[in-house]
Amino acid sequence: MKHSLHILYKSALVIILSIMGIEKMDAQMIAVRNNVVYDATMSPNIGFELVVGERKTISIDFMGNYKPLGKDMKMMFLQPEFRYYFSGRPMFKHFVGLGLIGGGYDITWKGKVYDGMALGMGMTFGYVKKITSRFNIDFHAGFGVIGYKQKEYYEGDHFDQDYMEGNERTNASGYTLLPTNIGVSVHYILK
């Protein structure tokens, strides 16, 4: 799991640096953001968005939780994204985004344990509404393909202690279509 997450982090860095080199970046805008939908589910998050062109931005979001709403779950995810704004101005009005997502989770749900990692990619559609010169509200929804590899077992089975040749053994993997980015984010423009 750790090896795949390192690959995701390195891939995100390469993509971001490649996009940054596409256009000359004059008068950059940088915003910090928080998804209030994640906050409502007790999942702390923070994101950063950087203007890289006349209609383009790149962003990276971090989200994690530990026993939100009293549920037995732990998650940590990273989500880089490239956005194209149709209005001719970045961080304003309609946009489409392409992003990656990756992270790890340990969830107990109805007596069953899901412990693994997920990697995926998807598209996001949204609208950014200007509130003041420094604050924006971002409404967005996205879907994508997520690949997962996990240990799946019933509580009390002690499968969490199962190793093969010194490595943790997984017993479930696959791909699924899922929402990858849903929310209402509040942006604060730093520069």
Coordinates of C-alpha atoms in Angstrom, one line a residue:
M1 CA 0.0 0.0 0.0
K2 CA 2.7 2.5 0.9
H3 CA 4.6 1.8 -2.4
S4 CA 1.5 2.6 -4.4
L5 CA 0.8 5.8 -2.4
H6 CA 4.4 7.0 -3.1
I7 CA 3.8 6.4 -6.8
L8 CA 0.6 8.5 -6.6
Y9 CA 2.3 11.3 -4.8
K10 CA 5.2 11.4 -7.3
S11 CA 2.8 11.2 -10.2
A12 CA 0.8 14.1 -8.8
L13 CA 4.0 16.2 -8.4
V14 CA 5.1 15.4 -12.0
I15 CA 1.7 16.4 -13.4
I16 CA 1.5 19.6 -11.4
L17 CA 5.1 20.6 -12.4
S18 CA 4.4 19.8 -16.0
I19 CA 1.2 21.9 -16.1
M20 CA 3.0 24.7 -14.4
G21 CA 5.5 24.8 -17.2
I22 CA 2.9 25.0 -20.0
E23 CA 2.3 28.8 -19.7
K24 CA 4.2 31.7 -18.4
M25 CA 2.8 32.4 -14.9
D26 CA 2.4 36.2 -14.4
A27 CA 0.3 37.6 -11.6
Q28 CA -0.4 34.3 -10.0
M29 CA -3.4 33.8 -7.8
I30 CA -3.2 31.4 -4.9
A31 CA -6.2 30.3 -2.9
V32 CA -6.7 28.1 0.2
R33 CA -10.0 26.3 0.5
N34 CA -12.0 24.1 2.7
N35 CA -14.9 21.8 1.7
V36 CA -17.7 22.3 4.2
V37 CA -19.5 19.1 3.1
Y38 CA -16.4 17.1 4.4
D39 CA -16.5 19.3 7.6
A40 CA -20.1 18.3 8.1
T41 CA -19.0 14.6 8.1
M42 CA -16.2 15.4 10.6
S43 CA -13.5 14.9 7.9
P44 CA -11.0 17.8 8.2
N45 CA -9.7 19.0 4.9
I46 CA -7.7 21.7 3.3
G47 CA -6.9 22.5 -0.4
F48 CA -4.8 24.9 -2.3
E49 CA -5.5 26.2 -5.8
L50 CA -2.9 28.0 -8.0
V51 CA -3.6 29.8 -11.3
V52 CA -1.3 28.6 -14.0
G53 CA -2.9 30.2 -17.1
E54 CA -5.6 32.5 -18.4
R55 CA -8.3 29.8 -17.8
K56 CA -6.4 27.1 -15.9
T57 CA -5.7 26.2 -12.3
I58 CA -4.1 23.3 -10.5
S59 CA -5.0 22.2 -7.0
I60 CA -4.3 19.7 -4.4
D61 CA -6.6 18.7 -1.6
F62 CA -5.9 16.7 1.6
M63 CA -8.7 15.0 3.6
G64 CA -8.7 12.6 6.5
N65 CA -10.8 11.5 9.4
Y66 CA -10.7 9.3 12.5
K67 CA -14.0 7.9 13.8
P68 CA -16.3 10.6 12.2
L69 CA -19.8 10.8 13.6
G70 CA -18.9 7.9 16.0
K71 CA -18.4 5.4 13.1
D72 CA -15.4 3.1 13.2
M73 CA -13.4 4.4 10.2
K74 CA -10.1 6.0 9.5
M75 CA -9.2 7.5 6.1
M76 CA -6.6 9.7 4.6
F77 CA -6.8 10.9 0.9
L78 CA -4.8 13.2 -1.4
Q79 CA -6.5 14.6 -4.5
P80 CA -4.6 16.7 -7.2
E81 CA -6.7 18.3 -9.9
F82 CA -6.4 20.4 -13.1
R83 CA -9.3 22.8 -13.8
Y84 CA -10.3 24.6 -17.0
Y85 CA -12.6 27.6 -16.5
F86 CA -14.9 28.5 -19.4
S87 CA -15.5 32.1 -18.4
G88 CA -12.0 33.2 -19.5
R89 CA -11.1 33.9 -15.9
P90 CA -9.7 31.4 -13.4
M91 CA -11.6 30.7 -10.2
F92 CA -14.8 32.2 -11.7
K93 CA -18.0 30.6 -13.0
H94 CA -18.2 27.2 -14.8
F95 CA -15.3 24.8 -14.9
V96 CA -14.4 21.2 -15.7
G97 CA -11.6 19.4 -13.9
L98 CA -9.5 16.3 -14.3
G99 CA -8.1 14.8 -11.2
L100 CA -6.5 11.9 -9.4
I101 CA -7.3 10.5 -6.0
G102 CA -5.5 8.2 -3.7
G103 CA -5.4 7.1 -0.1
G104 CA -5.8 4.6 2.5
Y105 CA -8.7 3.5 4.7
D106 CA -9.7 1.2 7.6
I107 CA -13.5 1.0 7.9
T108 CA -15.7 -1.3 10.0
W109 CA -19.2 -1.4 8.7
K110 CA -22.0 -3.7 9.9
G111 CA -19.5 -6.2 11.4
K112 CA -17.3 -6.3 8.3
V113 CA -13.8 -4.7 8.1
Y114 CA -12.4 -3.1 4.9
D115 CA -8.7 -2.2 5.3
G116 CA -6.9 -1.1 2.1
M117 CA -6.0 1.6 -0.3
A118 CA -7.7 3.1 -3.4
L119 CA -6.3 4.9 -6.4
G120 CA -8.3 6.5 -9.2
M121 CA -9.1 9.3 -11.6
G122 CA -12.1 11.3 -12.5
M123 CA -13.8 14.4 -13.8
T124 CA -15.3 17.2 -11.8
F125 CA -17.9 19.8 -12.9
G126 CA -18.6 22.9 -11.0
Y127 CA -19.4 26.6 -10.6
V128 CA -17.5 29.2 -8.6
K129 CA -19.4 32.2 -7.2
K130 CA -17.5 35.3 -6.2
I131 CA -18.6 36.6 -2.8
T132 CA -16.0 39.4 -2.2
S133 CA -12.6 40.2 -3.8
R134 CA -11.0 37.6 -1.5
F135 CA -13.8 35.0 -0.9
N136 CA -15.4 32.6 -3.4
I137 CA -17.8 29.7 -3.0
D138 CA -17.2 26.6 -5.2
F139 CA -20.0 24.1 -5.9
H140 CA -18.7 20.9 -7.5
A141 CA -19.5 17.3 -8.2
G142 CA -17.4 14.6 -9.9
F143 CA -17.2 10.9 -10.6
G144 CA -14.5 8.6 -11.6
V145 CA -13.0 5.1 -11.7
I146 CA -11.5 3.9 -8.5
G147 CA -9.3 0.9 -8.2
Y148 CA -9.0 -0.7 -4.7
K149 CA -7.0 -3.4 -3.0
Q150 CA -8.1 -4.3 0.5
K151 CA -8.3 -6.9 3.2
E152 CA -12.0 -7.7 3.7
Y153 CA -13.1 -9.8 6.6
Y154 CA -15.6 -10.1 9.5
E155 CA -14.7 -8.7 12.9
G156 CA -13.1 -11.3 15.1
D157 CA -11.6 -13.3 12.1
H158 CA -8.1 -11.8 12.8
F159 CA -7.4 -11.6 9.1
D160 CA -5.6 -8.3 9.9
Q161 CA -2.7 -10.4 11.2
D162 CA -2.4 -12.5 7.9
Y163 CA 0.9 -12.2 6.1
M164 CA 2.5 -14.0 3.1
E165 CA 6.3 -13.9 2.7
G166 CA 6.5 -11.0 5.1
N167 CA 3.9 -8.8 3.3
E168 CA 0.3 -8.1 4.4
R169 CA -2.1 -10.2 2.3
T170 CA -5.1 -8.7 0.6
N171 CA -8.1 -10.8 -0.4
A172 CA -10.2 -8.3 -2.4
S173 CA -9.5 -6.0 -5.3
G174 CA -11.3 -4.4 -8.2
Y175 CA -12.5 -1.3 -9.9
T176 CA -15.7 0.7 -9.4
L177 CA -17.4 3.9 -10.5
L178 CA -17.8 6.3 -7.6
P179 CA -18.3 9.9 -6.8
T180 CA -14.8 11.3 -6.4
N181 CA -15.3 14.9 -5.5
I182 CA -18.5 16.3 -4.1
G183 CA -18.8 19.5 -2.1
V184 CA -19.2 23.1 -1.4
S185 CA -15.8 24.8 -0.8
V186 CA -15.1 28.2 0.6
H187 CA -12.0 29.8 -1.0
Y188 CA -9.9 32.5 0.4
I189 CA -7.6 34.1 -2.2
L190 CA -4.2 34.8 -0.6
K191 CA -2.6 36.5 -3.6

